[in-house]
Structure formats: structure tokens, C-alpha cells
Short mmCIF file of C-alpha atoms in Angstrom, two decimals:
data_model
loop_
_atom_site.label_atom_id
_atom_site.label_comp_id
_atom_site.label_asym_id
_atom_site.label_seq_id
_atom_site.Cartn_x
_atom_site.Cartn_y
_atom_site.Cartn_z
CA MET Y 1 80.80 -92.42 -63.40
CA THR Y 2 80.26 -90.65 -60.16
CA ALA Y 3 81.49 -87.36 -61.60
CA PHE Y 4 79.12 -87.74 -64.55
CA LEU Y 5 76.17 -88.19 -62.25
CA ILE Y 6 77.18 -85.15 -60.27
CA VAL Y 7 77.40 -83.02 -63.41
CA LEU Y 8 74.08 -84.35 -64.62
CA ALA Y 9 72.49 -83.46 -61.33
CA LEU Y 10 73.92 -79.97 -61.48
CA VAL Y 11 72.61 -79.49 -65.03
CA ALA Y 12 69.16 -80.65 -63.97
CA LEU Y 13 69.21 -78.30 -61.03
CA VAL Y 14 70.16 -75.38 -63.25
CA VAL Y 15 67.32 -76.24 -65.66
CA ILE Y 16 64.82 -76.41 -62.84
CA VAL Y 17 65.96 -73.08 -61.40
CA THR Y 18 65.84 -71.52 -64.85
CA LEU Y 19 62.30 -72.75 -65.42
CA VAL Y 20 61.25 -71.42 -62.05
CA LYS Y 21 62.78 -68.04 -62.82
CA SER Y 22 61.20 -67.97 -66.28
CA VAL Y 23 57.61 -68.79 -65.37
CA ARG Y 24 55.48 -66.38 -63.26
CA VAL Y 25 51.73 -66.68 -62.48
CA VAL Y 26 49.88 -63.42 -61.76
CA GLN Y 27 46.52 -63.36 -59.92
CA GLN Y 28 43.36 -61.70 -61.22
CA GLN Y 29 43.10 -57.91 -60.64
CA THR Y 30 46.82 -57.84 -59.96
CA VAL Y 31 49.67 -56.39 -62.08
CA GLY Y 32 53.31 -57.31 -61.70
CA ILE Y 33 56.02 -54.70 -62.35
CA VAL Y 34 58.97 -56.27 -64.15
CA GLU Y 35 62.44 -54.67 -64.08
CA ARG Y 36 65.44 -55.60 -66.17
CA PHE Y 37 68.70 -54.65 -64.58
CA GLY Y 38 66.84 -52.17 -62.29
CA LYS Y 39 64.89 -50.54 -65.10
CA PHE Y 40 61.20 -50.88 -65.78
CA LYS Y 41 60.65 -53.49 -68.48
CA THR Y 42 56.91 -54.33 -68.56
CA GLY Y 43 53.86 -55.12 -66.52
CA LEU Y 44 52.69 -58.70 -66.09
CA GLN Y 45 49.00 -59.28 -66.74
CA PRO Y 46 46.93 -61.86 -64.82
CA GLY Y 47 47.70 -65.42 -65.87
CA LEU Y 48 50.87 -67.34 -66.89
CA ASN Y 49 53.81 -65.17 -67.94
CA LEU Y 50 57.37 -66.03 -69.14
CA LEU Y 51 60.40 -64.02 -68.07
CA THR Y 52 64.01 -63.97 -69.03
CA PRO Y 53 65.70 -65.83 -66.26
CA PHE Y 54 68.37 -64.09 -64.26
CA VAL Y 55 67.66 -60.88 -66.21
CA ASP Y 56 64.05 -59.89 -65.57
CA LYS Y 57 62.76 -59.53 -62.04
CA VAL Y 58 59.22 -58.83 -60.66
CA ARG Y 59 59.89 -55.89 -58.38
CA TYR Y 60 56.31 -54.95 -57.25
CA THR Y 61 52.86 -56.51 -57.31
CA ILE Y 62 50.09 -53.90 -57.46
CA ASP Y 63 46.49 -54.66 -56.41
CA MET Y 64 44.14 -53.06 -58.92
CA ARG Y 65 41.00 -53.48 -56.82
CA GLU Y 66 39.32 -50.60 -54.94
CA GLN Y 67 40.83 -50.27 -51.51
CA VAL Y 68 39.51 -48.89 -48.26
CA VAL Y 69 41.78 -47.15 -45.80
CA ALA Y 70 40.58 -45.88 -42.42
CA PHE Y 71 42.71 -43.17 -40.88
CA PRO Y 72 42.91 -42.62 -37.11
CA PRO Y 73 41.11 -39.59 -35.59
CA GLN Y 74 42.81 -36.28 -36.21
CA GLY Y 75 42.47 -33.11 -34.15
CA VAL Y 76 41.24 -30.16 -36.20
CA ILE Y 77 40.57 -26.59 -35.03
CA THR Y 78 37.39 -24.88 -36.26
CA GLU Y 79 36.93 -21.22 -37.09
CA ASP Y 80 35.56 -20.51 -33.58
CA ASN Y 81 38.74 -22.04 -32.01
CA LEU Y 82 37.25 -25.36 -30.92
CA MET Y 83 39.19 -28.60 -31.23
CA VAL Y 84 37.24 -31.39 -32.88
CA SER Y 85 38.34 -34.95 -33.58
CA ILE Y 86 37.55 -36.26 -37.08
CA ASP Y 87 37.76 -39.88 -38.14
CA SER Y 88 37.79 -40.38 -41.94
CA VAL Y 89 37.67 -43.27 -44.44
CA ILE Y 90 39.10 -43.11 -48.01
CA TYR Y 91 37.97 -45.31 -50.95
CA PHE Y 92 40.55 -45.29 -53.76
CA GLN Y 93 41.69 -47.41 -56.70
CA VAL Y 94 45.01 -47.68 -58.61
CA ASN Y 95 44.54 -46.86 -62.28
CA ASP Y 96 48.20 -46.78 -63.42
CA PRO Y 97 50.38 -49.31 -61.58
CA VAL Y 98 53.57 -47.92 -63.11
CA ARG Y 99 52.95 -44.41 -61.78
CA ALA Y 100 51.74 -45.72 -58.46
CA THR Y 101 55.05 -47.57 -58.21
CA TYR Y 102 57.54 -45.00 -59.47
CA GLU Y 103 55.85 -41.61 -58.87
CA ILE Y 104 55.53 -42.04 -55.10
CA SER Y 105 57.16 -44.33 -52.64
CA ASN Y 106 54.15 -44.97 -50.36
CA TYR Y 107 50.89 -43.73 -51.77
CA ILE Y 108 48.81 -44.82 -48.73
CA GLN Y 109 50.85 -42.70 -46.36
CA ALA Y 110 50.75 -39.85 -48.85
CA ILE Y 111 46.97 -40.04 -49.04
CA GLU Y 112 46.73 -40.01 -45.23
CA GLN Y 113 48.85 -36.91 -44.86
CA LEU Y 114 47.06 -35.18 -47.70
CA THR Y 115 43.71 -35.99 -46.09
CA MET Y 116 44.83 -34.51 -42.77
CA THR Y 117 46.05 -31.23 -44.26
CA THR Y 118 42.97 -30.87 -46.46
CA LEU Y 119 40.64 -31.45 -43.50
CA ARG Y 120 42.40 -28.79 -41.48
CA ASN Y 121 42.08 -26.36 -44.35
CA ILE Y 122 38.36 -27.07 -44.87
CA ILE Y 123 37.33 -27.23 -41.19
CA GLY Y 124 39.34 -24.09 -40.40
CA GLY Y 125 36.89 -22.05 -42.48
CA MET Y 126 33.80 -23.37 -40.65
CA ASP Y 127 32.45 -22.96 -37.18
CA LEU Y 128 31.36 -25.91 -35.02
CA GLU Y 129 27.72 -25.84 -36.04
CA GLN Y 130 28.57 -25.77 -39.73
CA THR Y 131 31.08 -28.59 -39.24
CA LEU Y 132 28.47 -30.79 -37.60
CA THR Y 133 25.79 -30.07 -40.19
CA SER Y 134 27.90 -30.00 -43.39
CA ARG Y 135 29.20 -33.55 -43.70
CA GLU Y 136 28.24 -33.87 -47.37
CA GLU Y 137 29.91 -30.61 -48.25
CA ILE Y 138 33.10 -31.57 -46.42
CA ASN Y 139 33.15 -35.01 -48.08
CA GLU Y 140 32.75 -33.52 -51.54
CA LYS Y 141 35.47 -30.92 -51.03
CA LEU Y 142 37.85 -33.45 -49.58
CA ARG Y 143 37.26 -35.95 -52.40
CA TYR Y 144 37.84 -33.28 -55.03
CA VAL Y 145 41.16 -32.16 -53.51
CA LEU Y 146 42.41 -35.72 -52.98
CA ASP Y 147 41.41 -36.86 -56.45
CA GLU Y 148 43.17 -33.90 -58.04
CA ALA Y 149 46.33 -34.45 -55.97
CA THR Y 150 46.52 -38.22 -56.45
CA GLY Y 151 45.77 -38.15 -60.19
CA LYS Y 152 49.47 -37.85 -61.07
CA TRP Y 153 50.18 -40.90 -58.91
CA GLY Y 154 47.88 -43.07 -60.99
CA ILE Y 155 45.31 -43.23 -58.18
CA ARG Y 156 41.66 -42.25 -58.31
CA VAL Y 157 39.83 -41.33 -55.07
CA ASN Y 158 36.25 -42.55 -55.43
CA ARG Y 159 34.74 -41.55 -52.14
CA VAL Y 160 35.58 -39.90 -48.80
CA GLU Y 161 33.52 -40.38 -45.65
CA LEU Y 162 33.78 -38.71 -42.25
CA ARG Y 163 32.86 -41.42 -39.79
CA SER Y 164 32.69 -39.19 -36.72
CA ILE Y 165 33.11 -35.57 -35.69
CA ASP Y 166 33.61 -35.37 -31.93
CA PRO Y 167 33.67 -31.94 -30.22
CA PRO Y 168 35.23 -31.50 -26.75
CA PRO Y 169 33.34 -33.00 -23.76
CA SER Y 170 32.39 -29.57 -22.40
CA ILE Y 171 30.97 -28.59 -25.76
CA GLN Y 172 29.11 -31.90 -25.97
CA ASP Y 173 27.54 -31.27 -22.57
CA SER Y 174 26.45 -27.77 -23.62
CA MET Y 175 25.09 -29.10 -26.89
CA GLU Y 176 23.14 -31.81 -25.08
CA LYS Y 177 21.62 -29.21 -22.76
CA GLN Y 178 20.72 -27.03 -25.73
CA MET Y 179 19.22 -29.96 -27.59
CA ARG Y 180 17.27 -30.99 -24.49
CA ALA Y 181 15.95 -27.45 -24.10
CA ASP Y 182 14.97 -27.33 -27.76
CA ARG Y 183 13.20 -30.66 -27.50
CA ASP Y 184 11.38 -29.53 -24.35
CA LYS Y 185 10.37 -26.37 -26.18
CA ARG Y 186 9.08 -28.33 -29.18
CA ALA Y 187 7.28 -30.73 -26.86
CA ALA Y 188 5.60 -27.84 -25.05
CA ILE Y 189 4.63 -26.25 -28.36
CA LEU Y 190 3.21 -29.52 -29.67
CA THR Y 191 1.33 -30.08 -26.40
CA ALA Y 192 -0.16 -26.58 -26.55
CA GLU Y 193 -1.04 -27.08 -30.20
CA GLY Y 194 -2.70 -30.38 -29.39
CA MET Y 195 -4.67 -28.82 -26.53
CA ARG Y 196 -5.75 -25.99 -28.83
CA GLN Y 197 -6.88 -28.42 -31.50
CA SER Y 198 -8.66 -30.49 -28.85
CA ALA Y 199 -10.43 -27.40 -27.50
CA VAL Y 200 -11.44 -26.34 -31.01
CA LEU Y 201 -12.76 -29.80 -31.83
CA SER Y 202 -14.57 -29.99 -28.48
CA ALA Y 203 -16.17 -26.60 -29.11
CA GLU Y 204 -17.19 -27.67 -32.61
CA GLY Y 205 -18.64 -30.86 -31.19
CA GLN Y 206 -20.56 -28.98 -28.48
CA LYS Y 207 -21.81 -26.54 -31.10
CA GLN Y 208 -23.05 -29.34 -33.34
CA SER Y 209 -24.54 -31.12 -30.32
CA ALA Y 210 -26.36 -27.95 -29.21
CA ILE Y 211 -27.68 -27.39 -32.75
CA LEU Y 212 -28.88 -30.99 -33.04
CA THR Y 213 -30.39 -30.82 -29.53
CA ALA Y 214 -32.21 -27.59 -30.40
CA GLU Y 215 -33.47 -29.10 -33.66
CA GLY Y 216 -34.61 -32.22 -31.82
CA ASP Y 217 -36.30 -30.14 -29.12
CA LYS Y 218 -38.02 -28.07 -31.79
CA GLN Y 219 -39.29 -31.15 -33.62
CA SER Y 220 -40.30 -32.74 -30.32
CA ARG Y 221 -42.28 -29.65 -29.25
CA ILE Y 222 -43.95 -29.47 -32.65
CA LEU Y 223 -44.91 -33.13 -32.49
CA ARG Y 224 -46.11 -32.83 -28.87
CA ALA Y 225 -48.19 -29.76 -29.74
CA GLU Y 226 -49.64 -31.56 -32.75
CA ALA Y 227 -50.39 -34.63 -30.62
CA GLU Y 228 -51.97 -32.50 -27.89
CA ARG Y 229 -54.11 -30.70 -30.46
CA GLN Y 230 -55.27 -33.99 -31.92
CA ALA Y 231 -55.90 -35.35 -28.41
CA ARG Y 232 -57.96 -32.31 -27.44
CA ILE Y 233 -59.95 -32.52 -30.66
CA LEU Y 234 -60.63 -36.21 -30.14
CA LYS Y 235 -61.48 -35.65 -26.47
CA ALA Y 236 -63.88 -32.82 -27.32
CA GLN Y 237 -65.49 -34.96 -30.01
CA GLY Y 238 -65.83 -37.83 -27.52
CA GLU Y 239 -67.32 -35.58 -24.85
CA ALA Y 240 -69.73 -34.13 -27.41
CA GLN Y 241 -70.79 -37.59 -28.48
CA ALA Y 242 -71.12 -38.72 -24.84
CA ILE Y 243 -73.22 -35.68 -23.88
CA THR Y 244 -75.40 -36.16 -26.95
CA THR Y 245 -75.88 -39.86 -26.17
CA VAL Y 246 -76.70 -39.23 -22.48
CA PHE Y 247 -79.00 -36.35 -23.35
CA ASN Y 248 -80.85 -38.44 -25.92
CA ALA Y 249 -81.04 -41.36 -23.49
CA ILE Y 250 -82.45 -39.22 -20.69
CA HIS Y 251 -85.12 -37.68 -22.89
CA ALA Y 252 -85.88 -40.95 -24.62
CA GLY Y 253 -86.51 -42.56 -21.19
CA LYS Y 254 -88.97 -39.72 -20.27
CA PRO Y 255 -88.11 -39.37 -16.53
CA ASP Y 256 -90.73 -38.03 -14.15
CA GLN Y 257 -90.65 -36.02 -10.92
CA GLY Y 258 -90.22 -39.10 -8.74
CA LEU Y 259 -86.98 -40.19 -10.43
CA LEU Y 260 -85.43 -36.70 -10.25
CA ALA Y 261 -86.37 -36.36 -6.56
CA TYR Y 262 -84.88 -39.80 -5.83
CA GLN Y 263 -81.55 -38.85 -7.46
CA TYR Y 264 -81.62 -35.54 -5.62
CA LEU Y 265 -81.90 -37.30 -2.24
CA GLN Y 266 -79.12 -39.74 -3.12
CA MET Y 267 -76.63 -36.85 -3.17
CA LEU Y 268 -77.38 -35.80 0.45
CA PRO Y 269 -75.01 -38.33 2.15
CA SER Y 270 -72.20 -37.24 -0.15
CA ILE Y 271 -72.74 -33.61 0.83
CA ALA Y 272 -72.45 -34.46 4.55
CA GLN Y 273 -69.23 -36.47 4.20
CA GLY Y 274 -65.76 -34.96 4.79
CA ASP Y 275 -63.72 -33.74 7.76
CA ALA Y 276 -64.04 -30.10 6.71
CA ASN Y 277 -67.86 -30.08 6.95
CA LYS Y 278 -68.81 -28.22 10.17
CA LEU Y 279 -72.40 -27.27 9.24
CA TRP Y 280 -74.92 -29.19 7.21
CA ILE Y 281 -77.88 -27.33 5.72
CA VAL Y 282 -80.91 -29.22 4.56
CA PRO Y 283 -82.41 -27.59 1.46
CA SER Y 284 -85.97 -26.38 1.74
CA GLU Y 285 -86.93 -28.20 -1.42
CA ILE Y 286 -86.49 -31.56 0.25
CA GLY Y 287 -90.03 -31.47 1.57
CA ASP Y 288 -91.44 -30.91 -1.88
CA ALA Y 289 -89.14 -33.63 -3.21
CA LEU Y 290 -90.37 -36.07 -0.58
CA LYS Y 291 -93.94 -35.13 -1.25
CA GLY Y 292 -93.39 -35.60 -4.97
CA LEU Y 293 -91.64 -38.93 -4.33
CA GLY Y 294 -94.33 -40.15 -1.93
CA SER Y 295 -97.29 -39.24 -4.03
CA ALA Y 296 -95.60 -39.56 -7.42
CA VAL Y 297 -98.17 -37.03 -8.54
CA GLY Y 298 -97.00 -33.60 -7.30
CA GLN Y 299 -94.46 -31.36 -8.94
CA VAL Y 300 -91.29 -29.65 -7.80
CA ALA Y 301 -91.09 -26.01 -8.70
CA GLY Y 302 -88.80 -25.31 -11.61
CA ILE Y 303 -88.79 -28.91 -12.99
CA ALA Y 304 -90.95 -29.76 -15.98
CA GLN Y 305 -93.50 -32.54 -15.67
CA GLN Y 306 -92.45 -34.24 -18.92
CA ALA Y 307 -89.72 -33.53 -21.45
CA GLU Y 308 -90.94 -32.53 -24.86
CA GLY Y 309 -89.31 -33.29 -28.16
CA ASN Y 310 -88.57 -36.15 -30.50
CA TRP Y 311 -85.69 -38.05 -28.83
CA GLU Y 312 -84.24 -41.32 -29.99
CA ALA Y 313 -83.25 -43.94 -27.45
CA PRO Y 314 -79.54 -45.00 -27.64
CA GLN Y 315 -78.83 -48.37 -29.13
CA LEU Y 316 -77.34 -51.02 -26.83
CA ASP Y 317 -74.91 -53.71 -27.79
CA ASN Y 318 -77.65 -56.12 -28.88
CA GLY Y 319 -79.61 -53.38 -30.62
CA GLN Y 320 -82.62 -53.81 -28.21
CA VAL Y 321 -84.07 -51.16 -25.87
CA PRO Y 322 -85.20 -52.71 -22.54
CA GLU Y 323 -88.91 -52.60 -21.80
CA ILE Y 324 -90.52 -51.75 -18.46
CA ASP Y 325 -92.45 -54.42 -16.61
CA SER Y 326 -95.72 -52.74 -15.52
CA ALA Y 327 -96.47 -55.47 -12.97
CA ALA Y 328 -93.43 -54.51 -10.88
CA ALA Y 329 -94.36 -50.80 -10.58
CA PRO Y 330 -95.83 -50.92 -6.98
CA ALA Y 331 -92.83 -52.84 -5.71
CA ALA Y 332 -90.48 -50.33 -7.38
CA VAL Y 333 -92.29 -47.42 -5.70
CA ALA Y 334 -92.07 -49.08 -2.27
CA GLU Y 335 -88.39 -49.79 -2.80
CA ALA Y 336 -87.82 -46.15 -3.78
CA ASP Y 337 -89.57 -44.98 -0.57
CA ASN Y 338 -87.37 -47.21 1.58
CA ALA Y 339 -84.26 -45.93 -0.21
CA VAL Y 340 -85.33 -42.34 0.46
CA ARG Y 341 -85.73 -43.00 4.18
CA GLU Y 342 -82.37 -44.73 4.35
CA ALA Y 343 -80.71 -41.82 2.50
CA ILE Y 344 -82.19 -39.29 4.95
CA ALA Y 345 -81.07 -41.31 7.98
CA ALA Y 346 -77.57 -41.69 6.56
CA ALA Y 347 -77.36 -37.95 5.87
CA GLU Y 348 -78.42 -37.09 9.41
CA SER Y 349 -75.90 -39.50 11.01
CA ALA Y 350 -73.13 -38.20 8.77
CA ALA Y 351 -73.89 -34.59 9.68
CA VAL Y 352 -73.91 -35.39 13.44
CA SER Y 353 -70.59 -37.25 13.26
CA THR Y 354 -68.82 -34.48 11.30
CA ARG Y 355 -69.72 -31.39 13.28
CA GLY Y 356 -69.97 -33.02 16.79
CA GLN Y 357 -73.51 -31.90 17.56
CA ALA Y 358 -77.01 -32.84 16.55
CA ALA Y 359 -78.03 -31.64 13.14
CA PRO Y 360 -81.47 -30.10 12.70
CA SER Y 361 -83.77 -33.02 12.39
CA MET Y 362 -86.12 -33.44 9.56
CA PRO Y 363 -89.62 -34.71 10.19
CA SER Y 364 -89.97 -37.99 8.56
CA VAL Y 365 -92.73 -37.97 6.07
CA PRO Y 366 -94.21 -41.37 5.69
CA PRO Y 367 -95.26 -42.10 2.23
CA PRO Y 368 -99.00 -42.32 1.80
CA ALA Y 369 -100.21 -45.84 1.58
CA PRO Y 370 -101.78 -46.71 -1.67
CA THR Y 371 -105.54 -47.04 -1.51
CA SER Y 372 -107.72 -49.42 -3.32
CA GLN Y 373 -109.39 -46.59 -5.25
CA GLN Y 374 -106.05 -45.08 -6.45
CA GLN Y 375 -103.34 -47.29 -7.93
CA PRO Y 376 -99.80 -45.87 -8.19
CA PRO Y 377 -98.68 -45.16 -11.72
CA ALA Y 378 -96.20 -47.44 -13.41
CA ALA Y 379 -92.63 -46.48 -12.63
CA GLU Y 380 -90.62 -45.14 -15.53
CA PRO Y 381 -87.20 -46.64 -16.19
CA PRO Y 382 -84.51 -44.57 -14.43
CA ALA Y 383 -82.60 -42.34 -16.73
CA PRO Y 384 -78.79 -42.37 -16.59
CA GLU Y 385 -77.18 -39.67 -14.53
CA PRO Y 386 -76.02 -36.72 -16.65
CA PRO Y 387 -72.25 -36.17 -16.67
CA GLN Y 388 -70.79 -33.61 -14.33
CA ARG Y 389 -69.33 -30.70 -16.26
#
């Protein structure tokens, strides 16, 4: 009984081992290489696969996905005998797992060595400046050579990238100095260009400003001249109207010799005033003026007795021309005589005070007293003083 159980256990164990050897699960994007007695039999596709136990064996498992391999920096000499260090990255994919397994023993190492030799060949025909500025050209050449060489291995090179190209430290220092000098040069050029543009724009602005200022000055002068012309015309018209009004008023009032002599004597104190007056001369006509003022009958030579002509009196605000009160004529004459005497006294005192010595005295002429047989004529209304021209 015990022996039977042992045999049964051994049979079960053999069945389990056989099932394990017969069943193989392959992952997605992976191919298994099956060998039978050391010879290639078939390739296992992703999923569940059955094998002949103890006869078939999965020798290799090939990853069919695109792979990325970064190679360490390699020293390469350029055409101008400068050592540069290049770090590259290869993107490849296995197309034929059978060839990738049996055509080459280690395709990754083969790709690395092929990349190194191809880089040396390509960089050896370029100088340093071309090497630094021709990355795309180097990548394309390198990809083409690698793809052509690895095609028989069942591998396709999709892309090659140069991660870094490092020249020697001394060359880097020289390049940095050159780049700094170039940047300083470009900065100076841009600064000069900006200053030139600024000067041009400033000159254009000043030109436009001067033109606008000249135009404004021209318009301003034209307007000022026009305004001055209008002002002079209006002023002349006003003066003409004022002279006409005063002239008509004077002649409409019909002034006599007494009024003109009174206004003549009122100007004597004004003549004597002033610090610059050293000598005061009394006109000879003052006697005739006083006689004419005292008697109100005589005449002063050169002055007409009565103005002739048809003159209209100016209209006042209320449209009425004031009338003369004939009853107040004697009082007006007496008041005029007193004003004449006061004017003469004031003129004499002003002349003495200005020149520091006594002025020639004038004999006071008392006005003749009105008699009962002769009544003084009615005083005419004083005419307004004509404007000084």
C-alpha cells in the first residue's frame, strides 16, 4: 500500500512537471525563441503557448518595443586636431527577433561600438565650429550609417541624438571670451543704432515743433494785426463821434467871452505846478481876459463874439436839454469873479514856491460893481471843455 502511494505520488509529480514544461505564457510586445535540441524551432507569440515537454526549450525572450540606450561620452578628434567629448543616445527597435538572436551575440554592444567609430569618422571631417553648429547633420549621418549596418541584424535605428559636445576647457574659455566680445560688439551696435534712431526722431520732433510754432506765430500775428486794425478803426470812430458830440454841444450852448476867459484862467495854476518850472510868465492877454470877465461885455482879440451855424444840442440820458435859470445870473457872475481871483492868487503862490523868488505880481483888477442903470446879462450855460488832441 505504501509503495502504491509512492508510485502514485511520483506519477503525479511527473504530470505536474510535464504540464509546467508544456505551458508557456508570453507577455505583450515580447517574442520567445524556441529551440528543439539546440535548433531554432519557432517563435512564441504573446499569450498562452504549448510546448513539447523535455524537447522544446525557450532559449531567448526578445523585447519588441523601441529601446533607448545612452552611451557614455567618447573622445573624438576634429579636423583641426581638437579633442571633443560627445555623449550620444540611440533609439532603436527589433524588427526580426530571430536575426537579432542568431545574427549577432550582443546587438547593444555592437551598436555602441558602431556608433563610436561612425562618430569618429564624421567628426574627423569637420572642424570645431562646424561640429558645434551641425548637430542635425551629424545626427542624420549617424542614423543613416547605423540603420544600414544594423539592418541585417533585424534592428532598425529610428533616431540618434547627440546630447552634448564638450570641447577642452581652454577652448571653452576662448570661446566664452569670443562670445562675450561678440555680444559686447552687438550691444554697442544696438546702442549706437538706438541713439541714432533717437536723434533722428528728436530732430523730426523738433522740426515738426518748429513748423507748428511758426504756423501758430504766423496765425497769432495775423489775428493780432487784424484785432489791432479793428481796434484802431473803432477807436478812431469813437474819437470822431466824441469830437462831433463835444463840438455840437459847445456850439449848441453858445458860449460867450466870459466863459472862455474863465476857462483860460483856470489853467494858470496847472501851468505853475511842477518841480521843473523855474520861471513863470503871465500872458499879456490876461488883462483883456479879466476885463472881458469883469464887464462881460468886452471882447478878447482873436475870439469871436458868438458862434454861427445851425448846431444841435446833444441828447442826454433823459432826452431833455437843461434850461438856464435867468434869476441866478447875477449870482453866477459874482461867483465867477471870486473864482478868477482865487485862480490868480493860487497861480502866484505856486510860481513863488517853485522858483524860490517872488513872481512878477499882477495888479488885481476888481470887477466893476453892477449899477442900477446897467444889469449884467444872463450867464450862458458853461460849455464842456473840448478834448485835448
